[in-house]
Amino acid sequence: MDFDPSHAKRSFSSVGTRPIRPDGVDKVTGRARYGADFNMPGQLVGRILRSPHAHAIIRKIDTSKAEQLAGVKAVLTAADLPDFTDGDAAMYDILDNCMARRKALYDGHAVAAVAAVDARVAKQALKLIEIEYEILPHVTDVDEAFADGAPLINDTIITAGVEPRPERASNVSMRSQFGHGDVDAGMAKADVVVERTFKTEQTHQGYIEPHACVANFNADGTAELWVCTQGHFVYRQHCAQLLGIAASKLRVTSSEIGGGFGGKTHVWAEPVALALSRKAGRPVKLVMTRDEVFRASGPTSATSIDVKIGAMKDGTIVAADATLRYSCGPYTGAWAETGAMTAFACYKLENVRTVGYEVLVNRPKTAAYRAPSAPMAAFAVESAIDELAKKLGMDAVDFRIQNAAKEGTRSSYGPVYGPIGIGPTLEAVKNHPHMKAPLGENQGRGMACGFWFNFGGQTCVDLNIGMDGTVSLAVGTVDVGGSRASLSLVAAEELGIDYGQVRAVIADTSSLGYNDMTDGSRGTFSSSMATISAARNAMKTLRERAAQMWDIPVEEVAWERGHAVATGSSHGNLPPLSLKEIAAASGNTGGPIAGHSELVADGAGVSFATHICDVEVDPETGGTRVLRYTVVQDAGKAVHPTYVEGQYQGGAAQGIGWALNEEYIYGKDGRLQNAGFLDYRIPVCSDLPMIDTQILEIPNPNHPYGVRGVGETSIVPPLAAVANAVSNAVGVRMEHIPMSPPRILAALDA
């Protein structure tokens, strides 16, 4: 559907207000049903046996003792999950990750599973499964895995993107390159050059709810899956293919989600639960422990990034170059590619080059985490930008303003920008009271910019008007941050009715057309476009019904503020008909009134943010305390400002934890040493200040209300903003994230 992008002059009545969220009461009273809250009669308990080795050939699995244990109803190995991927390498990787086939590739890799009458029997059965391993050399560090002579993880991987094609296998699955101009010539012109190498450690999304599902395979070959997910339609496609059944035979219902942040965009144990149910002939409930979540679901990449930036004395950047090495677990990925695309996206550059390398390591399969790959690239680039400004004797904000991308700039990754918000966010930061506040002893202030693409994708919506005038909105994008409230506001805005008359629900996969995963900040952006389209389709029907009730041509009926209005001088005596009045008469005018929309929501509109951070560092202990934090970000149009602010604050909080505390720690044996929230420390309330926010609205011309996605950009600047603050506080450039006390003390000693 074509939209008139007249948002710039439009005034809104519902959009931009702050009503309470429709799911709020159920969540605070404990009535909301999450993944582990669902049960089926006769269900079994599923448990997974995981490899204790980082890299090992599976020589033999003997499940006979487990199968003979009373109460065990099914035992599963890779033999029970035949390969139905038909040469699809990405799907084969998912299959192999769900259940190891030839080799265990990381500590925690699934090797067998059981379904039993209760948890006690299931745990006992796992202990009875005997596995003969041949332990192989392993590698968990991205730089060590990248080096020649590293233990080879997959002997079929030949580096893609390299000409001529290499003749032997390596741990580098792909090389990608972006940029334009002549970087070497540009660098030769530079008066000042900064060149550094930065490292970031692997982190987890830290969602509070572990992965959980209930699977039920019926005797007729159909199946049902109740699951916590960010995309139940994608889960249906993947699970159906891995089990060798038609997607139409699998019905997937998404539960409430207790956090995802990208980590619940991948299937991990769900195909195993379905296969156990098929083998046992009974429903199977499978809930990961916290240890399993850390050891066997997807964390971020660990990275090693070389950055070189050159500038003239007048502050103009003349060349920028980066080489990015990203770990992707033991399977291929495109994480460094994304990092290479986002690295210099905030700046106007005539000569720029980024090269990304995807590096296999003996760690869990990497997954998305809010603007995946961008925070690490921004940490490296924004740290170097800060240092370059200092060498030039320029203010860090002014230096960025001078070199910021703007409308018409060719981005570092290719496309030419339309209206964008990087300049306005920088100007807002320059004038923000936070930037002018005094600092005390051992305190430092840092700022940094961030970018994310955003995504639209396939979207489908049903809008049904009840005879009482209420509106039911069925959407297929999982609500991970308040989108049900936002979409209800959009429907109310478009129909001209009160927000309280609209109720949004997440439909299951059998009730609505296909919807892409809720990722890429697409939830409100794409589904609001479809909601507007569906509402306008419904309004067309409402006008037709009003015309029928009045017995006048439909061309002489308009829709204004929730009412059908007769136009033309000959109808001046006809009072407006409300939506409720038209709906009440629908049984006599043609039946139910509804609107439907399916579309591919193109033109998501890129997003930019700039953050400010103040920290205090104890020079004796290396301990840090975040004193103040401010987020300035372009939302295009804030549909529900409270939730927009919440996205800004949530991304900043997670980024602060990533910058200061969070990391996967592996021992020399390749085993994860801190698989729990006691040892893997995410920020709690006492670790954080109140995070201030400022919403800017530079409308996205490709959306009828000007909306841009906001959920991911907010995690991109914090690593660099905090690092720049710490570096300014201690007088030493911090190059390694997280900046734990031992690393800060080591930097001070050096």
XYZ file of C-alpha atoms in Angstrom:
750
model
C 0.000 0.000 0.000
C 1.249 3.470 -0.868
C 1.285 5.903 2.048
C 1.258 9.668 1.946
C 4.236 10.653 4.115
C 2.540 13.808 5.394
C 3.742 13.221 8.951
C 5.818 16.396 9.065
C 2.710 18.590 9.324
C 0.383 16.124 11.041
C -0.905 16.585 14.568
C -1.714 13.460 16.567
C -4.301 12.776 19.240
C -3.376 9.241 20.393
C 0.138 8.736 19.042
C 2.636 10.436 21.348
C 0.580 9.902 24.520
C 1.554 7.649 27.437
C -1.261 5.226 28.378
C -0.579 2.201 30.561
C 0.460 -0.967 28.761
C -2.293 -3.566 28.292
C -0.167 -6.435 29.613
C 1.138 -4.537 32.624
C -1.317 -5.700 35.295
C -0.934 -9.382 34.385
C 2.853 -9.094 34.526
C 3.094 -7.352 37.887
C 0.511 -9.684 39.470
C 2.088 -12.878 38.134
C -0.844 -13.872 35.930
C 1.041 -13.522 32.644
C 2.091 -16.875 31.210
C 5.703 -17.217 30.168
C 7.425 -20.162 28.529
C 7.648 -22.308 31.657
C 4.124 -21.434 32.858
C 2.329 -23.622 30.299
C 1.499 -27.271 30.948
C -0.316 -30.072 29.118
C -1.979 -33.195 30.553
C 0.401 -36.144 30.670
C 3.453 -34.071 29.844
C 6.959 -35.449 30.314
C 10.055 -33.634 31.489
C 12.810 -33.165 28.917
C 16.488 -32.881 29.805
C 19.593 -32.552 27.632
C 23.018 -34.141 28.151
C 25.801 -31.747 27.201
C 29.445 -32.235 26.327
C 31.994 -31.497 29.074
C 34.661 -31.025 26.392
C 35.377 -27.996 24.203
C 36.265 -30.105 21.162
C 35.879 -33.863 20.862
C 34.914 -36.562 18.368
C 31.921 -38.604 19.560
C 33.134 -42.184 19.074
C 30.212 -44.023 20.656
C 26.964 -43.332 22.535
C 25.346 -46.104 24.578
C 21.833 -45.185 25.755
C 20.675 -48.702 26.674
C 20.852 -48.245 30.462
C 18.927 -44.978 30.289
C 16.258 -46.552 28.092
C 15.746 -49.352 30.623
C 15.275 -46.988 33.563
C 11.711 -46.995 34.877
C 9.938 -43.746 34.000
C 12.018 -42.961 30.917
C 9.781 -42.656 27.861
C 12.253 -41.550 25.180
C 16.005 -41.176 24.675
C 17.284 -39.070 21.788
C 20.582 -38.797 19.911
C 21.534 -37.311 16.552
C 20.375 -40.564 14.962
C 16.804 -39.568 15.848
C 17.192 -36.254 14.016
C 17.933 -37.209 10.380
C 19.308 -34.547 8.055
C 16.390 -32.968 6.177
C 18.259 -29.745 5.385
C 18.730 -30.626 1.688
C 22.138 -29.005 1.392
C 21.182 -25.819 3.231
C 24.415 -25.134 5.134
C 22.859 -22.631 7.552
C 20.067 -25.043 8.489
C 22.566 -27.886 8.881
C 24.507 -25.756 11.352
C 21.296 -25.236 13.354
C 20.639 -28.995 13.268
C 24.163 -29.819 14.400
C 23.995 -27.198 17.142
C 20.710 -28.637 18.457
C 22.273 -32.096 18.707
C 25.943 -32.846 17.993
C 26.372 -35.302 15.170
C 30.038 -36.172 14.610
C 31.816 -33.850 17.039
C 31.098 -31.876 20.187
C 32.267 -28.379 19.292
C 32.076 -26.520 22.608
C 31.574 -27.004 26.321
C 27.809 -27.429 26.624
C 27.094 -28.787 23.145
C 24.016 -31.062 23.259
C 24.890 -34.740 22.669
C 21.765 -36.608 23.873
C 18.380 -35.990 25.480
C 15.739 -37.817 27.499
C 12.036 -37.479 28.275
C 10.878 -38.934 31.580
C 7.945 -38.815 33.960
C 9.651 -36.313 36.251
C 12.830 -34.292 36.650
C 14.435 -36.747 39.090
C 14.155 -39.662 36.675
C 15.300 -37.491 33.760
C 18.456 -36.416 35.600
C 19.177 -40.004 36.633
C 18.748 -41.150 33.022
C 21.287 -38.602 31.758
C 23.883 -40.062 34.139
C 23.298 -43.521 32.656
C 24.128 -42.446 29.094
C 27.674 -43.559 28.285
C 29.679 -41.579 25.719
C 33.136 -42.344 24.392
C 34.952 -39.148 23.358
C 38.214 -38.576 21.516
C 39.343 -35.227 22.884
C 40.790 -32.826 20.307
C 42.815 -29.612 20.678
C 40.570 -26.579 21.115
C 40.778 -22.826 20.690
C 38.513 -20.243 22.358
C 40.332 -16.933 21.723
C 39.500 -15.094 18.505
C 43.077 -13.991 17.772
C 44.495 -17.443 18.514
C 41.868 -19.063 16.283
C 42.693 -16.577 13.502
C 46.397 -17.372 13.591
C 48.112 -19.913 11.362
C 48.522 -23.289 13.015
C 45.446 -22.947 15.254
C 43.465 -26.140 15.979
C 41.097 -26.622 13.038
C 37.452 -26.640 14.105
C 35.769 -27.537 10.797
C 37.903 -29.093 8.078
C 35.286 -28.306 5.395
C 35.463 -24.520 5.848
C 37.284 -22.691 3.058
C 37.362 -18.912 3.503
C 34.738 -17.220 1.328
C 35.292 -13.742 -0.083
C 38.966 -14.287 -0.883
C 40.411 -14.380 -4.407
C 41.961 -16.652 -5.434
C 40.025 -19.191 -3.358
C 42.254 -20.708 -0.652
C 43.271 -24.325 -1.135
C 43.106 -25.415 2.475
C 40.614 -25.154 5.306
C 40.945 -22.624 8.117
C 38.996 -21.170 11.023
C 38.131 -18.078 8.953
C 34.805 -18.739 7.269
C 34.429 -15.443 5.386
C 36.124 -12.173 4.534
C 33.991 -9.134 3.692
C 34.990 -5.616 2.678
C 33.206 -2.255 2.438
C 34.203 1.298 1.639
C 35.099 3.715 -1.131
C 37.882 6.080 -2.178
C 41.631 5.550 -1.828
C 42.427 4.962 1.833
C 46.198 4.754 1.426
C 46.351 8.051 -0.517
C 44.056 9.696 2.007
C 46.159 8.496 4.925
C 49.281 9.920 3.275
C 47.677 13.388 3.365
C 46.845 13.212 7.062
C 48.608 15.524 9.507
C 47.642 13.362 12.476
C 47.020 9.590 12.537
C 45.731 7.380 15.348
C 46.262 3.630 15.069
C 45.251 1.152 17.770
C 44.007 -2.386 18.391
C 40.982 -2.972 20.593
C 39.496 -6.122 22.110
C 36.062 -6.950 23.464
C 35.102 -10.097 25.322
C 32.069 -12.284 24.731
C 28.876 -11.333 26.559
C 25.393 -12.758 26.999
C 22.101 -10.946 26.544
C 21.286 -11.679 30.178
C 17.542 -12.185 29.803
C 15.963 -13.243 33.088
C 13.677 -15.906 31.582
C 15.554 -19.016 30.406
C 14.574 -20.774 27.183
C 11.452 -22.869 27.763
C 8.914 -24.711 25.632
C 6.179 -27.343 25.645
C 6.085 -29.552 22.555
C 3.304 -31.920 21.573
C 3.486 -34.241 18.570
C 0.094 -35.721 17.692
C -0.584 -39.183 16.279
C -1.847 -37.663 13.004
C 1.526 -36.026 12.283
C 0.537 -32.531 13.372
C 2.346 -30.805 16.229
C 2.088 -27.856 18.603
C 4.781 -25.787 20.237
C 4.328 -23.277 23.054
C 7.546 -21.302 23.397
C 9.207 -18.089 24.538
C 10.489 -16.597 21.296
C 10.969 -13.378 19.384
C 9.559 -14.944 16.230
C 7.167 -17.889 16.313
C 6.743 -17.963 12.529
C 10.498 -18.409 12.053
C 10.559 -21.059 14.788
C 7.792 -22.902 12.929
C 9.776 -22.863 9.660
C 13.018 -24.007 11.291
C 11.529 -26.689 13.541
C 9.375 -28.102 10.755
C 12.327 -28.363 8.380
C 14.580 -29.965 10.991
C 11.914 -32.556 11.826
C 11.038 -33.237 8.198
C 7.387 -32.149 8.374
C 5.377 -29.529 6.487
C 5.312 -26.151 8.229
C 1.512 -26.176 7.954
C 1.425 -29.153 10.336
C 3.175 -27.273 13.132
C 1.293 -24.652 15.146
C 3.496 -22.367 17.239
C 2.176 -20.080 19.971
C 4.451 -17.462 21.505
C 4.285 -17.031 25.263
C 5.008 -13.801 27.063
C 8.726 -13.205 26.833
C 10.909 -12.489 29.850
C 13.605 -10.746 27.838
C 15.228 -11.718 24.568
C 17.358 -8.880 23.164
C 18.209 -11.034 20.123
C 18.981 -14.213 22.055
C 15.524 -15.656 21.396
C 15.714 -15.283 17.627
C 17.355 -18.713 17.260
C 16.076 -22.223 18.007
C 18.189 -24.062 20.591
C 16.278 -26.852 22.327
C 12.852 -26.589 20.661
C 13.504 -29.135 17.871
C 14.812 -31.539 20.527
C 11.598 -31.171 22.559
C 9.497 -31.854 19.463
C 11.577 -34.911 18.538
C 11.287 -36.252 22.096
C 7.508 -35.786 21.983
C 7.299 -37.570 18.640
C 9.309 -40.492 19.968
C 7.507 -40.699 23.335
C 4.010 -40.062 22.007
C 3.357 -37.548 24.809
C 3.839 -33.796 25.363
C 7.328 -32.795 26.538
C 8.211 -29.743 28.586
C 11.823 -28.589 28.321
C 13.227 -25.694 30.364
C 16.909 -24.750 30.271
C 18.775 -24.211 33.515
C 20.718 -20.971 33.897
C 23.940 -22.924 33.442
C 22.630 -24.260 30.116
C 21.556 -20.801 28.986
C 25.105 -19.535 29.409
C 26.898 -22.614 28.090
C 24.622 -23.515 25.216
C 22.617 -20.539 23.934
C 23.972 -17.729 21.839
C 26.248 -15.045 23.267
C 27.801 -12.171 21.318
C 31.054 -12.335 19.406
C 34.375 -11.702 21.074
C 36.334 -9.295 18.885
C 39.755 -7.993 18.000
C 39.695 -4.789 15.929
C 42.479 -2.733 14.326
C 41.552 0.916 13.658
C 43.513 3.594 11.829
C 42.117 7.105 11.272
C 43.865 10.129 9.760
C 42.852 13.797 9.863
C 44.079 17.215 8.721
C 45.009 19.959 11.184
C 41.682 21.682 10.473
C 39.852 18.638 11.876
C 38.759 17.023 8.606
C 39.022 13.231 8.605
C 40.741 12.242 5.346
C 40.932 8.448 5.743
C 39.565 5.705 7.956
C 40.531 2.034 7.981
C 39.483 -0.902 10.170
C 40.094 -4.643 10.259
C 37.591 -6.536 12.376
C 37.926 -10.128 13.625
C 34.716 -11.493 15.169
C 34.226 -14.920 16.731
C 31.105 -16.737 15.558
C 31.256 -19.934 17.608
C 31.962 -23.183 15.739
C 29.611 -22.293 12.862
C 29.715 -19.755 10.051
C 28.112 -16.350 10.561
C 28.071 -12.772 9.288
C 28.924 -10.952 12.499
C 32.134 -9.261 11.351
C 30.375 -8.280 8.131
C 27.782 -6.360 10.142
C 30.493 -4.788 12.277
C 32.356 -3.710 9.144
C 29.177 -2.108 7.779
C 28.388 -0.141 10.935
C 31.907 0.852 12.036
C 32.186 4.263 10.323
C 28.500 4.777 9.493
C 28.239 7.966 11.588
C 30.768 9.904 9.519
C 31.187 11.640 6.161
C 34.317 10.066 4.698
C 35.888 10.365 1.263
C 38.276 7.460 1.872
C 37.119 4.564 4.009
C 37.747 0.816 4.162
C 36.551 -1.880 6.532
C 37.478 -5.552 6.323
C 35.715 -8.176 8.410
C 36.779 -11.754 9.236
C 34.380 -14.374 10.639
C 36.425 -16.596 12.964
C 35.387 -20.043 14.224
C 36.108 -20.809 17.898
C 35.149 -23.582 20.341
C 32.435 -21.545 22.008
C 28.625 -21.573 21.696
C 27.053 -20.525 18.407
C 26.974 -16.716 18.349
C 23.563 -15.024 18.388
C 22.259 -11.502 17.996
C 22.354 -9.072 20.890
C 20.592 -5.758 20.209
C 22.246 -4.154 17.154
C 24.456 -7.221 16.767
C 28.149 -6.481 16.153
C 27.739 -2.690 16.137
C 28.667 -1.938 19.801
C 32.107 -3.542 19.442
C 32.878 -1.693 16.206
C 31.672 1.585 17.731
C 33.875 1.009 20.800
C 36.965 0.770 18.610
C 36.120 3.601 16.214
C 34.726 6.053 18.787
C 37.725 5.464 21.070
C 40.073 6.292 18.194
C 37.948 9.308 17.203
C 38.202 10.626 20.778
C 41.961 10.194 20.807
C 42.273 11.874 17.412
C 40.276 14.892 18.610
C 42.572 15.166 21.629
C 45.694 15.060 19.437
C 44.226 17.820 17.260
C 43.387 19.897 20.325
C 39.693 19.869 19.411
C 36.600 19.352 21.530
C 35.353 15.778 21.092
C 31.807 16.889 20.216
C 32.887 19.633 17.799
C 35.216 17.203 16.013
C 32.352 14.790 15.486
C 29.965 17.538 14.359
C 32.474 18.656 11.744
C 32.753 15.138 10.319
C 29.205 13.853 10.870
C 27.267 12.274 8.025
C 24.214 14.163 6.768
C 21.468 13.851 4.198
C 23.106 13.100 0.853
C 26.252 11.552 2.397
C 27.379 8.280 0.887
C 27.597 5.925 3.852
C 30.714 3.935 4.589
C 28.830 0.729 3.702
C 27.349 1.966 0.414
C 23.897 3.613 0.366
C 23.330 7.381 0.289
C 21.571 8.707 3.394
C 18.189 10.405 3.369
C 17.105 12.562 6.338
C 19.128 11.357 9.346
C 19.621 12.333 12.962
C 23.342 12.085 13.723
C 23.926 15.851 13.402
C 20.921 16.827 15.545
C 21.886 14.346 18.287
C 25.397 15.817 18.404
C 24.074 19.383 18.544
C 21.706 18.363 21.342
C 24.581 16.801 23.277
C 26.740 19.894 22.772
C 24.011 22.039 24.341
C 22.954 19.571 27.034
C 23.471 20.627 30.695
C 25.259 17.320 31.288
C 28.155 18.440 29.068
C 28.601 21.605 31.124
C 28.446 20.052 34.607
C 31.693 20.181 36.627
C 33.723 17.033 37.355
C 35.536 16.113 40.545
C 38.789 14.334 41.338
C 39.307 10.938 39.623
C 36.256 11.590 37.475
C 36.015 11.585 33.708
C 33.439 12.345 31.038
C 33.082 10.511 27.751
C 30.727 10.652 24.815
C 30.223 8.519 21.727
C 27.957 8.063 18.727
C 26.179 4.972 17.457
C 24.293 3.733 14.402
C 21.911 0.938 13.447
C 20.274 0.054 10.127
C 16.787 -0.993 11.329
C 14.669 -3.477 9.392
C 11.111 -3.814 8.072
C 10.299 -7.182 6.569
C 7.238 -9.324 6.007
C 4.283 -8.309 8.162
C 0.625 -9.271 8.443
C -2.175 -7.768 10.575
C -5.893 -8.397 11.109
C -8.121 -5.650 12.510
C -11.627 -6.738 13.560
C -14.386 -4.390 14.734
C -16.839 -5.900 17.205
C -20.536 -5.059 17.259
C -19.941 -3.119 20.477
C -17.461 -0.858 18.718
C -14.335 -2.373 20.222
C -11.387 -3.206 17.997
C -9.321 -6.387 18.159
C -5.922 -6.114 16.522
C -4.194 -9.432 15.754
C -0.495 -9.045 14.976
C 2.307 -11.509 14.309
C 5.266 -9.552 15.650
C 6.079 -10.708 19.184
C 5.818 -7.928 21.777
C 9.294 -7.585 23.272
C 9.057 -3.992 24.502
C 5.499 -2.694 24.657
C 4.504 -2.867 20.992
C 0.941 -3.964 21.801
C 0.336 -0.594 23.419
C 2.035 1.262 20.576
C 0.055 -0.571 17.901
C -3.182 0.036 19.796
C -2.329 3.738 19.799
C -1.757 3.634 16.053
C -5.075 1.854 15.429
C -6.879 4.336 17.680
C -5.183 7.235 15.910
C -6.112 6.023 12.463
C -9.728 5.131 13.296
C -10.231 8.236 15.415
C -11.351 6.346 18.528
C -10.192 6.074 22.133
C -7.146 3.938 22.969
C -9.241 1.989 25.482
C -11.413 0.633 22.661
C -8.486 -1.247 21.073
C -6.971 -4.527 22.221
C -3.915 -5.974 20.507
C -3.116 -9.695 20.671
C -0.247 -11.798 19.319
C -1.778 -14.382 16.998
C -0.365 -17.909 16.688
C 1.045 -19.218 13.416
C -2.261 -20.842 12.379
C -4.271 -17.647 12.806
C -2.368 -15.116 10.705
C -0.124 -14.855 7.661
C 3.639 -15.066 7.971
C 5.549 -12.445 9.975
C 9.300 -12.048 10.162
C 11.206 -12.235 13.435
C 10.844 -9.339 15.869
C 14.389 -8.108 15.429
C 16.125 -5.254 13.665
C 13.898 -2.830 15.620
C 11.068 -3.787 13.272
C 8.239 -4.553 15.715
C 6.471 -1.192 15.960
C 7.812 0.123 12.645
C 6.557 -2.690 10.425
C 3.396 -3.632 12.314
C 2.295 -0.001 12.619
C 2.522 0.300 8.833
C 0.371 -2.820 8.474
C -1.994 -1.562 11.200
C -2.480 1.741 9.399
C -3.143 -0.118 6.157
C -5.630 -2.490 7.825
C -7.384 0.407 9.574
C -7.757 2.270 6.299
C -9.218 -0.860 4.707
C -11.692 -1.079 7.590
C -12.549 2.610 7.234
C -13.412 2.016 3.590
C -15.896 -0.645 4.722
C -17.216 1.641 7.487
C -17.878 4.364 4.901
C -19.652 1.859 2.658
C -21.873 0.701 5.539
C -22.695 4.291 6.504
C -23.593 5.080 2.902
C -25.892 2.066 2.912
C -27.522 3.172 6.175
C -28.054 6.672 4.779
C -28.862 5.468 1.252
C -26.397 7.876 -0.329
C -23.358 7.288 -2.613
C -20.220 6.167 -0.773
C -18.292 8.935 -2.538
C -20.303 11.378 -0.404
C -19.182 9.853 2.904
C -15.980 10.876 4.682
C -14.362 9.486 7.841
C -13.492 12.072 10.488
C -12.498 11.575 14.153
C -14.144 8.172 14.509
C -17.346 9.070 12.652
C -18.801 8.726 9.182
C -19.731 12.210 7.965
C -22.036 12.916 5.033
C -20.497 15.475 2.687
C -22.208 17.780 0.267
C -24.925 20.376 0.793
C -27.772 17.924 0.147
C -26.915 15.873 3.259
C -26.648 18.615 5.840
C -29.456 17.132 7.928
C -27.700 13.773 8.443
C -25.974 13.546 11.843
C -22.566 11.785 11.922
C -22.556 8.036 12.555
C -20.007 6.799 15.099
C -17.938 3.665 14.603
C -19.950 2.063 17.399
C -23.262 2.852 15.701
C -22.109 1.478 12.370
C -20.711 -1.656 14.038
C -23.958 -2.244 15.951
C -25.879 -2.309 12.662
C -23.346 -4.463 10.818
C -25.482 -7.606 11.026
C -28.054 -5.907 8.810
C -25.663 -4.141 6.451
C -23.407 -6.974 5.278
C -21.900 -8.691 8.293
C -18.641 -8.263 10.266
C -16.391 -5.296 9.594
C -12.671 -5.928 9.398
C -9.470 -4.719 7.818
C -6.546 -6.846 6.762
C -3.048 -6.030 5.585
C -0.021 -7.915 4.442
C 3.062 -6.071 3.254
C 6.826 -5.961 3.143
C 7.716 -2.933 5.236
C 10.566 -1.401 3.276
C 12.308 1.866 4.118
C 12.905 1.264 7.811
C 15.045 4.375 8.170
C 18.482 4.283 9.804
C 18.897 5.367 13.416
C 21.565 7.362 15.256
C 22.276 8.178 18.898
C 24.839 10.069 20.934
C 25.504 9.261 24.616
C 27.266 11.076 27.467
C 28.758 9.282 30.471
C 30.461 10.445 33.678
C 32.447 7.945 35.758
C 34.577 7.949 38.871
C 37.557 5.597 39.099
C 39.252 4.557 42.325
C 42.987 4.628 41.428
C 43.838 2.237 44.276
C 41.367 -0.540 43.431
C 40.492 0.139 39.799
C 36.824 0.128 40.757
C 34.458 2.285 38.717
C 31.192 4.057 39.474
C 28.932 5.508 36.786
C 27.829 8.919 38.105
C 25.619 10.225 35.324
C 24.418 9.003 31.948
C 22.446 10.697 29.159
C 21.006 9.246 25.944
C 20.043 11.419 22.977
C 18.484 9.490 20.093
C 16.324 10.068 17.033
C 13.031 8.128 17.171
C 11.541 9.503 13.957
C 8.210 9.725 15.781
C 7.802 8.436 19.332
C 4.524 6.494 19.262
C 4.590 5.828 23.017
C 7.316 8.070 24.503
C 7.539 6.138 27.782
C 8.448 2.926 25.972
C 10.865 4.776 23.708
C 12.614 6.129 26.799
C 12.595 2.622 28.259
C 14.352 1.279 25.153
C 16.952 4.041 25.415
C 17.553 3.329 29.104
C 17.586 -0.457 28.690
C 20.179 -0.366 25.928
C 22.340 2.016 27.932
C 22.110 -0.163 31.059
C 23.131 -3.268 29.141
C 25.950 -1.389 27.436
C 27.270 -0.135 30.783
C 27.378 -3.712 32.087
C 29.154 -4.855 28.934
C 31.685 -2.041 29.250
C 32.555 -2.587 32.910
C 31.752 -6.099 34.128
C 30.382 -8.687 31.742
C 32.476 -11.336 29.992
C 32.643 -15.066 29.359
C 35.682 -16.522 31.119
C 37.057 -19.791 29.758
C 39.664 -21.964 31.442
C 42.590 -23.623 29.725
C 40.402 -26.723 29.393
C 37.986 -24.753 27.200
C 35.184 -24.860 29.775
C 33.117 -21.834 30.775
C 33.950 -20.833 34.341
C 31.191 -18.314 35.117
C 27.932 -19.809 33.844
C 25.606 -18.031 36.289
C 24.561 -14.591 37.449
C 26.689 -14.822 40.598
C 29.895 -14.943 38.562
C 28.690 -13.334 35.336
C 27.631 -10.012 36.794
C 25.004 -7.934 35.013
C 24.261 -4.453 36.435
C 21.706 -4.172 39.213
C 19.951 -0.986 40.319
C 22.714 0.002 42.709
C 25.259 -0.114 39.848
C 23.431 2.451 37.724
C 22.498 6.119 37.962
C 19.163 7.410 36.698
C 19.625 7.377 32.929
C 18.420 10.636 31.384
C 16.910 10.595 27.908
C 16.169 13.114 25.190
C 13.958 12.036 22.297
C 14.579 13.723 18.957
C 12.096 13.336 16.117
C 13.542 13.537 12.598
C 10.703 11.885 10.625
C 11.383 8.810 8.520
C 9.931 9.727 5.099
C 9.165 6.071 4.385
C 6.630 5.691 7.210
C 3.202 7.401 7.277
C 3.807 8.669 10.834
C 7.585 9.108 10.447
C 8.467 6.212 12.791
C 11.977 4.758 13.064
C 12.894 1.675 15.103
C 14.497 2.556 18.446
C 15.204 -0.722 20.228
C 18.781 -1.368 19.165
C 20.708 1.842 18.539
C 20.794 2.619 22.268
C 23.228 -0.225 22.992
C 25.756 0.898 20.353
C 27.408 3.972 21.972
C 27.734 2.871 25.655
C 30.892 0.739 25.331
C 32.746 3.659 23.770
C 31.126 6.370 25.914
C 32.073 4.547 29.126
C 35.552 3.713 27.784
C 36.172 7.331 26.830
C 35.014 8.436 30.284
C 37.273 5.934 32.054
C 40.208 6.808 29.778
C 39.738 10.504 30.559
C 39.485 9.760 34.287
C 42.693 7.690 34.492
C 44.681 9.396 31.724
C 45.307 6.115 29.909
C 43.570 4.863 26.758
C 41.560 1.759 27.646
C 41.689 -0.766 24.795
C 40.052 -3.859 26.312
C 36.371 -4.369 27.226
C 35.192 -5.005 29.898
C 37.191 -2.507 31.905
C 37.250 -4.603 35.045
C 39.295 -3.373 38.032
C 42.271 -5.646 37.213
C 42.405 -4.309 33.636
C 42.231 -0.701 34.814
C 45.008 -1.296 37.366
C 47.123 -3.032 34.713
C 46.645 -0.057 32.359
C 47.624 2.363 35.143
C 50.705 0.292 36.002
C 51.729 0.129 32.342
